CSV table of C-alpha atoms and ligand atoms in Angstrom, one decimal:
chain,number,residue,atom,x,y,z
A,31,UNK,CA,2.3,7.4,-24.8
A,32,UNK,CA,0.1,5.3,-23.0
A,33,UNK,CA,1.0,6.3,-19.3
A,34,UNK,CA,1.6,3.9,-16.2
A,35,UNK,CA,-2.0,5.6,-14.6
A,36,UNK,CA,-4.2,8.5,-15.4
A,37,UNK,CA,-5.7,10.8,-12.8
A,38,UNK,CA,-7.0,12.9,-14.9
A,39,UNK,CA,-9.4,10.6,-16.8
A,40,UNK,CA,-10.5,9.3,-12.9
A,41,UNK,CA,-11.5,12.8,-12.5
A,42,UNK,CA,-13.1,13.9,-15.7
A,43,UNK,CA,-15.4,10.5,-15.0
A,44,UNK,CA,-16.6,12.3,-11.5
A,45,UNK,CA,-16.0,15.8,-12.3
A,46,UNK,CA,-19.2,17.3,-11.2
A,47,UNK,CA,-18.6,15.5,-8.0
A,48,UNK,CA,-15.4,16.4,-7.1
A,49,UNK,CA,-15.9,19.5,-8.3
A,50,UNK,CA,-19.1,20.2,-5.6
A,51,UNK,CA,-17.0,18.8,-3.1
A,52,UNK,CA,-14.3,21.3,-3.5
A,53,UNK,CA,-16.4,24.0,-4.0
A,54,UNK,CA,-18.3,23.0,-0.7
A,55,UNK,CA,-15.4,22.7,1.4
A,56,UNK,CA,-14.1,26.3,-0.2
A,57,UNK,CA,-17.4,27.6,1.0
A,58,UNK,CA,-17.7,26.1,4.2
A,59,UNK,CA,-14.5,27.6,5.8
A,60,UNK,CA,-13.8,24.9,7.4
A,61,UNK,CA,-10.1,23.5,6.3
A,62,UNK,CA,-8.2,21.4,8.9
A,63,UNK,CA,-10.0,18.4,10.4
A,64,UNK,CA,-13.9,19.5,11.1
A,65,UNK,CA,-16.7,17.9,9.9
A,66,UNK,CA,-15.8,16.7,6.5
A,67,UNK,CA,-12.8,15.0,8.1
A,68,UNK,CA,-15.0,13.4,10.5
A,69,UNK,CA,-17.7,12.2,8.0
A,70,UNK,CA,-14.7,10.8,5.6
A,71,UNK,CA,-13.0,9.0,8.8
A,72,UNK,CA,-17.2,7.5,10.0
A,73,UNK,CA,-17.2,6.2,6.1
A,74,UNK,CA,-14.0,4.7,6.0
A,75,UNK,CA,-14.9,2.8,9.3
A,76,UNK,CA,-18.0,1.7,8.3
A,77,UNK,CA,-16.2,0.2,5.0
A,78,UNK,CA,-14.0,-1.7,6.2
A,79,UNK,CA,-15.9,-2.6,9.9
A,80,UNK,CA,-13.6,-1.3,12.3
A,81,UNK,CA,-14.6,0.6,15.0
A,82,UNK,CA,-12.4,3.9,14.6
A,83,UNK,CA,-10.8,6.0,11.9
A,84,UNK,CA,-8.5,9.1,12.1
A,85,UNK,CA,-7.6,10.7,9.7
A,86,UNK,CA,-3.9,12.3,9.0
A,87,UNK,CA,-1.3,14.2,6.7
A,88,UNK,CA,0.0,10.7,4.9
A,89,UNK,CA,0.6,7.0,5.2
A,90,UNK,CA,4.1,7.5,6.6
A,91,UNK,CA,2.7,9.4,9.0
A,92,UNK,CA,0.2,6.9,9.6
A,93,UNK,CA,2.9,4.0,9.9
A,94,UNK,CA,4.7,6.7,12.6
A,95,UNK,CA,1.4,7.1,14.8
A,96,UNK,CA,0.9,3.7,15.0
A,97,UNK,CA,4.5,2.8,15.8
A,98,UNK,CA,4.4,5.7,18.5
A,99,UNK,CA,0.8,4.9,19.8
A,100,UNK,CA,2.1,0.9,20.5
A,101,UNK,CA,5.1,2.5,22.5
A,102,UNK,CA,7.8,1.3,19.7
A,103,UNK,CA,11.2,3.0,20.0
A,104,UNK,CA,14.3,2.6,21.0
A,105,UNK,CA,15.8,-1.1,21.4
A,106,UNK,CA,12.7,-2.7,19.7
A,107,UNK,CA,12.8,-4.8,16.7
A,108,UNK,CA,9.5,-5.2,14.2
A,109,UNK,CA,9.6,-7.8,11.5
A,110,UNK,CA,8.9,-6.1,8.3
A,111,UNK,CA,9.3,-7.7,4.6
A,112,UNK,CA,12.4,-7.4,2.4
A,113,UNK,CA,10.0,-6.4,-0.3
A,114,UNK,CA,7.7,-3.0,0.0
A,115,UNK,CA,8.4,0.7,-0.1
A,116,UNK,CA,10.6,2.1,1.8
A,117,UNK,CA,8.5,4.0,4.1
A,118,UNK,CA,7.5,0.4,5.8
A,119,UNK,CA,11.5,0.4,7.2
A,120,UNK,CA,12.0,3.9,7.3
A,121,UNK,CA,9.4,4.6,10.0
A,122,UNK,CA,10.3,1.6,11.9
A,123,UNK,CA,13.3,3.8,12.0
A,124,UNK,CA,12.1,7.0,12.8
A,125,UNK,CA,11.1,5.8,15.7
A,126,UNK,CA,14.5,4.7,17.2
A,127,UNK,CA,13.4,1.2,15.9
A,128,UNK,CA,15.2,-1.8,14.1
A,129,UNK,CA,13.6,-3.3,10.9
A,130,UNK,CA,14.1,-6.9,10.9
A,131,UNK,CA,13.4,-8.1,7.1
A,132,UNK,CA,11.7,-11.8,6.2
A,133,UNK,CA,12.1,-12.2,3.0
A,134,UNK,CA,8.8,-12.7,0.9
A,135,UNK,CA,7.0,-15.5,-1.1
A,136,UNK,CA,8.4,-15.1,-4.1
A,137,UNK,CA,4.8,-16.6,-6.0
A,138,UNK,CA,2.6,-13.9,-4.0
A,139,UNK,CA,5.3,-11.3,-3.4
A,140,UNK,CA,4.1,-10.9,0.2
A,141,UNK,CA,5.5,-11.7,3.5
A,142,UNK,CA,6.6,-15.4,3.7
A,143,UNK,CA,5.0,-16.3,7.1
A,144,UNK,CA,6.7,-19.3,7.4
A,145,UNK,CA,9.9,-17.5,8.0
A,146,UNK,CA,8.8,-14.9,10.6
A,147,UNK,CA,9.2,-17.1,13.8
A,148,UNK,CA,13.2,-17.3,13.3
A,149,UNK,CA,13.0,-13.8,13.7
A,150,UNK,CA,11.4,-13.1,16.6
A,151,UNK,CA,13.5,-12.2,19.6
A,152,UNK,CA,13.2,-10.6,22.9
A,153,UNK,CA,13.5,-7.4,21.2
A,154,UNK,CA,10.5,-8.1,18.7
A,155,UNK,CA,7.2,-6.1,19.6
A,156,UNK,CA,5.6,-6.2,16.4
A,157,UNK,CA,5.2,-6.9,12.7
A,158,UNK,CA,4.1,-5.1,9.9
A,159,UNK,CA,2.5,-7.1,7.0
A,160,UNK,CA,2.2,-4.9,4.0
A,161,UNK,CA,-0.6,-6.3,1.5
A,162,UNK,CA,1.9,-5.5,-1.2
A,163,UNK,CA,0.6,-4.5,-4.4
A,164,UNK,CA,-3.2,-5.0,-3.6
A,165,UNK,CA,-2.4,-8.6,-2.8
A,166,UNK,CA,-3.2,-9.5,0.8
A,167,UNK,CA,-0.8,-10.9,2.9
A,168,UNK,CA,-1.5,-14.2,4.5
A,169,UNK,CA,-3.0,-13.1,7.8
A,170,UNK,CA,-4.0,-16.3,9.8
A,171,UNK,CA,-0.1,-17.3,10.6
A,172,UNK,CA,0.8,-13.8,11.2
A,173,UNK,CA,-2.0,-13.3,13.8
A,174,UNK,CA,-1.4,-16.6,15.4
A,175,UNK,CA,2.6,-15.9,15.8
A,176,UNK,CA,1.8,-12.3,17.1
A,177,UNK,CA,-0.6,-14.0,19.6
A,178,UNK,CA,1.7,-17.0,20.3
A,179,UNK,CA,4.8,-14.2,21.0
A,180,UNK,CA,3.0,-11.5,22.0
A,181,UNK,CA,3.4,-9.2,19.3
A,182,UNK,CA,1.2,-6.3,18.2
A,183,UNK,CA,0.5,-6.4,14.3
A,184,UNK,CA,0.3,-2.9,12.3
A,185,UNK,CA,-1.0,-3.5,8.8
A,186,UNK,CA,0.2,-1.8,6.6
A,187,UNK,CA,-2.6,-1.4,4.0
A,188,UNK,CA,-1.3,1.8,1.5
A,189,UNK,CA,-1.6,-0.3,-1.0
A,190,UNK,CA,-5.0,-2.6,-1.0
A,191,UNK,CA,-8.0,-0.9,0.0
A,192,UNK,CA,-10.4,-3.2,-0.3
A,193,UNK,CA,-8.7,-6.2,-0.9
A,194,UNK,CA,-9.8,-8.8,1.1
A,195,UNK,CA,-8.6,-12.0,3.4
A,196,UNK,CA,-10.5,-14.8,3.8
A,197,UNK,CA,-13.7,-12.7,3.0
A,198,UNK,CA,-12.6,-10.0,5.2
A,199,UNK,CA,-11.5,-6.6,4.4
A,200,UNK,CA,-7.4,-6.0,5.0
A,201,UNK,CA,-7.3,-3.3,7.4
A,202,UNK,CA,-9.6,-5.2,9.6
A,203,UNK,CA,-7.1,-7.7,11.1
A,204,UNK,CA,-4.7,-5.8,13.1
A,205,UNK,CA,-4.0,-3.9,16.1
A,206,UNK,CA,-3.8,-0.8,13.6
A,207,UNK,CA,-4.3,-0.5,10.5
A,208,UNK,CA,-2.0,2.2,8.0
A,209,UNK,CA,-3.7,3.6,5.0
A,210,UNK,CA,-2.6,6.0,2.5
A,211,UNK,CA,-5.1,8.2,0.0
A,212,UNK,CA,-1.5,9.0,-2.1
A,213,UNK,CA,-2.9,10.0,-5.6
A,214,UNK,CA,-1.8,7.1,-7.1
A,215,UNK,CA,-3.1,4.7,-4.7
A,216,UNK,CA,-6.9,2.8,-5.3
A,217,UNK,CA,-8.6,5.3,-3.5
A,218,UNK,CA,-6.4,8.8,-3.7
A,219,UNK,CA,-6.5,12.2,-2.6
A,220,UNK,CA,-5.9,14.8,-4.2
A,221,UNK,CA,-2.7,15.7,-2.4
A,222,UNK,CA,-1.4,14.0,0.4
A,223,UNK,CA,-3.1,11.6,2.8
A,224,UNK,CA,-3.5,8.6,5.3
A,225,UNK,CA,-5.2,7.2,8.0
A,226,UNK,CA,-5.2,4.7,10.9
A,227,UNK,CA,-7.7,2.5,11.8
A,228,UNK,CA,-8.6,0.3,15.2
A,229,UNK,CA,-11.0,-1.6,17.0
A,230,UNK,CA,-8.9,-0.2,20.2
A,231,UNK,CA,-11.1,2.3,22.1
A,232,UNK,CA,-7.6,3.4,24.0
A,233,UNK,CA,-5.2,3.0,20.7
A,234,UNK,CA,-7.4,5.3,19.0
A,235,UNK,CA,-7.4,8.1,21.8
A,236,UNK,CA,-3.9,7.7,21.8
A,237,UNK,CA,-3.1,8.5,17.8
A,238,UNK,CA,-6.2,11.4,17.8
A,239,UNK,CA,-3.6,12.9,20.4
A,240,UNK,CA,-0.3,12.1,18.5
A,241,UNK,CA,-2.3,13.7,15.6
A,242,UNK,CA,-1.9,17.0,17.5
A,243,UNK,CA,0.8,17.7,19.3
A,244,UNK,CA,-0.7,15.4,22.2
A,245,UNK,CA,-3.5,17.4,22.9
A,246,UNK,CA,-6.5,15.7,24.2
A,247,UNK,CA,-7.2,19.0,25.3
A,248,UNK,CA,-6.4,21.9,22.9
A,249,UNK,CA,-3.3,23.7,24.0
A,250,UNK,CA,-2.4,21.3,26.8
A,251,UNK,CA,0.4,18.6,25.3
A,252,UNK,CA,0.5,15.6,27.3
A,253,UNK,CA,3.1,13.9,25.3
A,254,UNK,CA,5.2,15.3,21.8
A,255,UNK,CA,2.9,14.4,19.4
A,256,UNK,CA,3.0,16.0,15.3
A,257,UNK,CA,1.4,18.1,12.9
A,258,UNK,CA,-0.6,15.2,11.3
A,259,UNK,CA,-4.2,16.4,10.0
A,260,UNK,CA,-5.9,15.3,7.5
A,261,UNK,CA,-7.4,18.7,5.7
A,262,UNK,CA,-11.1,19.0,5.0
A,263,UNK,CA,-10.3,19.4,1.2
A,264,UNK,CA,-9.4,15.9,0.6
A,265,UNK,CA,-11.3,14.3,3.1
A,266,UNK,CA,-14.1,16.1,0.8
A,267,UNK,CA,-12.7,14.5,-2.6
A,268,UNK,CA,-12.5,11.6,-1.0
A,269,UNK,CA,-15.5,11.1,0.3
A,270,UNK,CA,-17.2,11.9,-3.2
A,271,UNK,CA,-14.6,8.7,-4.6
A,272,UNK,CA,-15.3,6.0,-1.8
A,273,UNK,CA,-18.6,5.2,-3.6
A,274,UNK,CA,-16.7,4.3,-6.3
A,275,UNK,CA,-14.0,2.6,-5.4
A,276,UNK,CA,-15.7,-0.2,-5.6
A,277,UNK,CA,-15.8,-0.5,-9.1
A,278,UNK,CA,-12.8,0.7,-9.8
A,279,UNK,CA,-11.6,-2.3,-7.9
A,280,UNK,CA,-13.5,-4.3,-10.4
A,281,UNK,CA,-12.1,-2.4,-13.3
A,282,UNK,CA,-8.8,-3.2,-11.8
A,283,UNK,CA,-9.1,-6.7,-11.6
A,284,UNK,CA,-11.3,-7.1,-14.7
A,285,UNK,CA,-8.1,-5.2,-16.6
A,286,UNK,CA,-5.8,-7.5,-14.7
A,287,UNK,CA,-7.4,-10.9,-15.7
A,288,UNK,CA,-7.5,-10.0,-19.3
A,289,UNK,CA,-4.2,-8.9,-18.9
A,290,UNK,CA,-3.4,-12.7,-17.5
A,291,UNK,CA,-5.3,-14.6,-20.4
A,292,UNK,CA,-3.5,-12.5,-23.1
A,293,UNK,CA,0.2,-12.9,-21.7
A,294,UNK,CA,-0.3,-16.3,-20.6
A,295,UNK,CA,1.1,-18.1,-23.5
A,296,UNK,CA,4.3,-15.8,-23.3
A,297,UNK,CA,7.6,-16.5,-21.8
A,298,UNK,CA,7.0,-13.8,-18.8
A,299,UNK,CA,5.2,-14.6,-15.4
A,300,UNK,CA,1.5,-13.4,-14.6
A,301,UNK,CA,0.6,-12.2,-11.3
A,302,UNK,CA,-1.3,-14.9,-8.8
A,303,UNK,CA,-4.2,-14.4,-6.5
A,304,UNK,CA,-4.4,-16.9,-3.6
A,305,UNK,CA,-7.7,-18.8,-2.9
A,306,UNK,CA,-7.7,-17.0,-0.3
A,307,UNK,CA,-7.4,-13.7,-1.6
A,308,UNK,CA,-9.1,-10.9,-2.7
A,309,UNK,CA,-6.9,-9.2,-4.7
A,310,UNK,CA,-7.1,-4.9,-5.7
A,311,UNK,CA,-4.5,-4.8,-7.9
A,312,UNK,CA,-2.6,-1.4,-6.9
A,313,UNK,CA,-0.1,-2.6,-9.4
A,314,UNK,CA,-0.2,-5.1,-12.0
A,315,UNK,CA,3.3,-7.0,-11.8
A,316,UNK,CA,4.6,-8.9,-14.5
A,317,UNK,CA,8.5,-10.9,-13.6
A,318,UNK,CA,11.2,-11.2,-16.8
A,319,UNK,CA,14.3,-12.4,-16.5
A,320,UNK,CA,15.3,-9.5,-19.6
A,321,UNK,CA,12.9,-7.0,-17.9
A,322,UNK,CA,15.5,-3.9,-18.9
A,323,UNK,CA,15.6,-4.8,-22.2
A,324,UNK,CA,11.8,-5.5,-21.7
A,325,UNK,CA,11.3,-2.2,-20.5
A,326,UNK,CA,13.5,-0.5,-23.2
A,327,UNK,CA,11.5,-2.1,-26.0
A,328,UNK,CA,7.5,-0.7,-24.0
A,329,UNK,CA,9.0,2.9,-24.3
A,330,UNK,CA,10.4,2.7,-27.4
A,331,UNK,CA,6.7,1.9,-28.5
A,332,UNK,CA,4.9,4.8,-26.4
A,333,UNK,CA,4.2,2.4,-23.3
A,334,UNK,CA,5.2,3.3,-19.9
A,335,UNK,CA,6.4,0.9,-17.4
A,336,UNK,CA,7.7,1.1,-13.8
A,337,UNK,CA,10.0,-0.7,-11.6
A,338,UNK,CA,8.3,-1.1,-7.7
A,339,UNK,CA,10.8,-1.3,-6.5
A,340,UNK,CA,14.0,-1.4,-7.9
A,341,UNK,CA,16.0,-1.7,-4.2
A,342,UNK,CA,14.5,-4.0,-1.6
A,343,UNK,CA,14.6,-1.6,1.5
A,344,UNK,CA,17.4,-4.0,3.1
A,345,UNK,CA,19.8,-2.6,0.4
A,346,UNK,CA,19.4,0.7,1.3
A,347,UNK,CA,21.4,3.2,2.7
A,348,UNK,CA,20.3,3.5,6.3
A,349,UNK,CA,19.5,-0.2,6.5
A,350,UNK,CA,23.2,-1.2,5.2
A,351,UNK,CA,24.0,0.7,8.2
A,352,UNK,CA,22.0,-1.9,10.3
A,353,UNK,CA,24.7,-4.8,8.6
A,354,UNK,CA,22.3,-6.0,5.9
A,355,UNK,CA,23.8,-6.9,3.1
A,356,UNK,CA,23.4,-8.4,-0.8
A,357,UNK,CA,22.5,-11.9,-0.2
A,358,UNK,CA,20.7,-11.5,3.3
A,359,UNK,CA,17.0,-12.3,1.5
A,360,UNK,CA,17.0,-13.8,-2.1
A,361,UNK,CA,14.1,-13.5,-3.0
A,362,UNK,CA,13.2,-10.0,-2.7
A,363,UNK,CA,16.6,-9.2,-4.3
A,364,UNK,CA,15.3,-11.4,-7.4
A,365,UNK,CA,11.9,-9.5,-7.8
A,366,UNK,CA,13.8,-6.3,-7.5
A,367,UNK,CA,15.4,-7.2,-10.5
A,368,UNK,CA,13.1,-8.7,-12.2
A,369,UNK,CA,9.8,-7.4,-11.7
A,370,UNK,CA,8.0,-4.5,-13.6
A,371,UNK,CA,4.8,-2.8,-13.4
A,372,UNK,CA,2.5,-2.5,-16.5
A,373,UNK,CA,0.0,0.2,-16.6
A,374,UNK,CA,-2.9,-0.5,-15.1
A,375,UNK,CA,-5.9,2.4,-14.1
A,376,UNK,CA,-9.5,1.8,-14.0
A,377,UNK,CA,-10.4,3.9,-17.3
A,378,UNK,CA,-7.4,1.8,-19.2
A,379,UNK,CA,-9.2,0.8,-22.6
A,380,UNK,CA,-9.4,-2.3,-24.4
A,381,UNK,CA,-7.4,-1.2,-27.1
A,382,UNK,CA,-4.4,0.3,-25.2
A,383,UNK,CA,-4.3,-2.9,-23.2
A,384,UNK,CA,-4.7,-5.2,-26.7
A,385,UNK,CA,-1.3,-2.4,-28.1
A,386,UNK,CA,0.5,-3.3,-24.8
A,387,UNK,CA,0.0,-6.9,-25.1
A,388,UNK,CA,1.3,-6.7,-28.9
A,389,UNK,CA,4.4,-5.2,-28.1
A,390,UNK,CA,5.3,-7.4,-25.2
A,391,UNK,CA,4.6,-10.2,-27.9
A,392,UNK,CA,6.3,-8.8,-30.1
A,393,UNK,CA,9.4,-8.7,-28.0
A,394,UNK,CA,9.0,-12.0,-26.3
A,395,UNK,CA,8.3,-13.8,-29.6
A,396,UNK,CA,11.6,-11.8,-31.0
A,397,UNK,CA,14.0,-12.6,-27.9
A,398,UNK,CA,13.4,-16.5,-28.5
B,635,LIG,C1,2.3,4.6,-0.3
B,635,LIG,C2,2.8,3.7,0.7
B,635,LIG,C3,3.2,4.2,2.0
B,635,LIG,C4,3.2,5.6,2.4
B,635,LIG,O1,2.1,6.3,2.1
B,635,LIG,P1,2.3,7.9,1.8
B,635,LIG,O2,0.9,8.4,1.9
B,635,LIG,O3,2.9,8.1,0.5
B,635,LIG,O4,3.1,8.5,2.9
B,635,LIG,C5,3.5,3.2,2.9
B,635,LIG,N1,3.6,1.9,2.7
B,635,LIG,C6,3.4,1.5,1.4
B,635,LIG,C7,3.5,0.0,1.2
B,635,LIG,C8,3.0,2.3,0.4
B,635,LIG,O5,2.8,1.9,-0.8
């Protein structure tokens, strides 16, 4: 079976130095925040030029602090798209919050910018841009409605570290930035783990406090804040893995563009990358309008496949409860049918990617 990723083979290509990491941290006692959390959070800053990084439990949690630290809740809109994981509308909630959903570009898969204005009301404090996919989303228009209304932007940036807008690193562009070290994602933990970034000297006080319990000073809560730390075990692995991630990223997109030149003469629809764009490929997405049947033939052969994701978050159960409905945003209901991920990991070979690409001809050149 070849499988949709492989963590192990990304480990066994760094094993020393995860392995010294680990066995550092077990040595240091040191296991919640400290200084390897500090270090990870200075290198992640430094990467993507923003001023400050902190360091939490997850991504969700990450999308909650920021949510909490802009003073979203209850009565307050933010614009979200009607494509990306849940978690981007299920915060929103969490925090006593509506989702409004603009549907997406249905070329890019991200945010359609030209719709977000129609949205906006006097309930709207921000919108979340997710760089879906490893794609960025298109950041000038969104900055210049939020500037023009008076919105805050969160980006949500699980998905693309290290992608890049317009030469600049996504993550860099909002008010906050929302990362997640998942194991899955292009740089991952070992476990769970996020992190916000901002430029804001106040923003950041604000989160390191929401972080714990709304301490500034141990013990004394100045507001209800969470259990959100980032432990000093995976801020370890994963500052052995930021050197890398670099080339992984190249691996990625290397994969992916050979992935593009050997499908592009089939009847199935490559990924883009804007001009603009630098993309990371998290996921490579290919769109079928037979992509069960497509899917059913790849595991037939001993090639996994993934739908991402198979409901757009409007069509979900707490957002139903909100009144949105089937029909509310086309084109997110489209790619939720139709679009599939292939497998796609840095240490991927040539020769799994050439017996992927037979089997999808295979099937394509059959179903004519
Ligand atoms: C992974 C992901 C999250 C949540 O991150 P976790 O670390 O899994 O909590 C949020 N938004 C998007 C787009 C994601 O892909």
């Amino acid at each position: 079976m070849i499988p949709l990723v492989d963590l192990k083979a990304q480990y066994h290509s760094i094993k020393a130095e995860i392995d010294a990491a680990v066995l550092a941290t077990l040595e240091s006692g040191h296991f919640i925040l400290g200084p390897a959390v500090t270090k990870f959070e200075d290198s992640v800053a430094a990467y993507l030029g923003v001023k400050h990084a902190i360091g939490l439990a997850s991504g969700t949690d990450a999308l909650v602090i920021a949510l909490r630290a802009l003073n979203v809740g209850a009565g307050d809109e933010v614009i979200i798209p009607a494509y990306t994981f849940f978690a981007t509308a299920g915060t929103v909630m969490s925090v006593g919050a509506k989702p409004v959903f603009v549907d997406i570009d249905p070329e890019s898969y991200q945010i359609d910018a030209s719709k977000i204005e129609v949205a906006i009301t006097s309930k709207t404090r921000a919108i979340i841009p997710v760089h879906l996919y490893g794609h960025p989303a298109d950041m000038n228009p969104i900055l210049e409605i939020a500037r023009k209304h008076n919105l805050k932007v969160i980006e949500d940036n699980a998905q693309a570290f290290g992608a890049e807008y317009q030469g600049k690193k996504t993550g860099s562009f909002g008010e906050v930035a929302c990362l997640s070290f998942f194991p899955t994602k292009n740089l991952g933990a070992f476990g769970d783990a996020g992190m916000v970034v901002t430029e804001d000297d106040a923003l950041a006080e604000r989160m390191r406090m929401l972080r714990t319990h709304g301490w500034k000073k141990k013990y004394y809560s100045e507001e209800v804040g969470y259990n959100s730390r980032l432990d000093a075990m995976q801020a370890a692995i994963l500052q052995a893995k930021l050197p890398h991630v670099d080339t992984w990223n190249e691996k990625r997109r290397e994969i992916s563009q050979r992935y593009n030149e050997k499908l592009k003469a089939l009847n199935v629809v490559t990924p883009i990358e804007k001009d603009w764009a630098k993309h990371v490929y998290h996921l490579y997405i290919l769109r079928s309008s037979r992509r069960d049947e497509l899917q059913a033939f790849l595991k037939q052969k001993g090639i996994a496949s993934e739908v991402y994701y198979p409901l757009p978050p409007h069509l979900s159960e707490p957002c139903r409860k909100l009144g949105y409905k089937e029909g509310d945003f086309p084109h997110a209901e489209l790619a939720a049918r139709e679009t599939f991920a292939l497998p796609l990991y840095p240490e991927l070979t040539s020769a799994q990617q050439d017996k992927i690409c037979a089997v999808l001809k295979e099937f394509l050149a059959l179903s004519k």
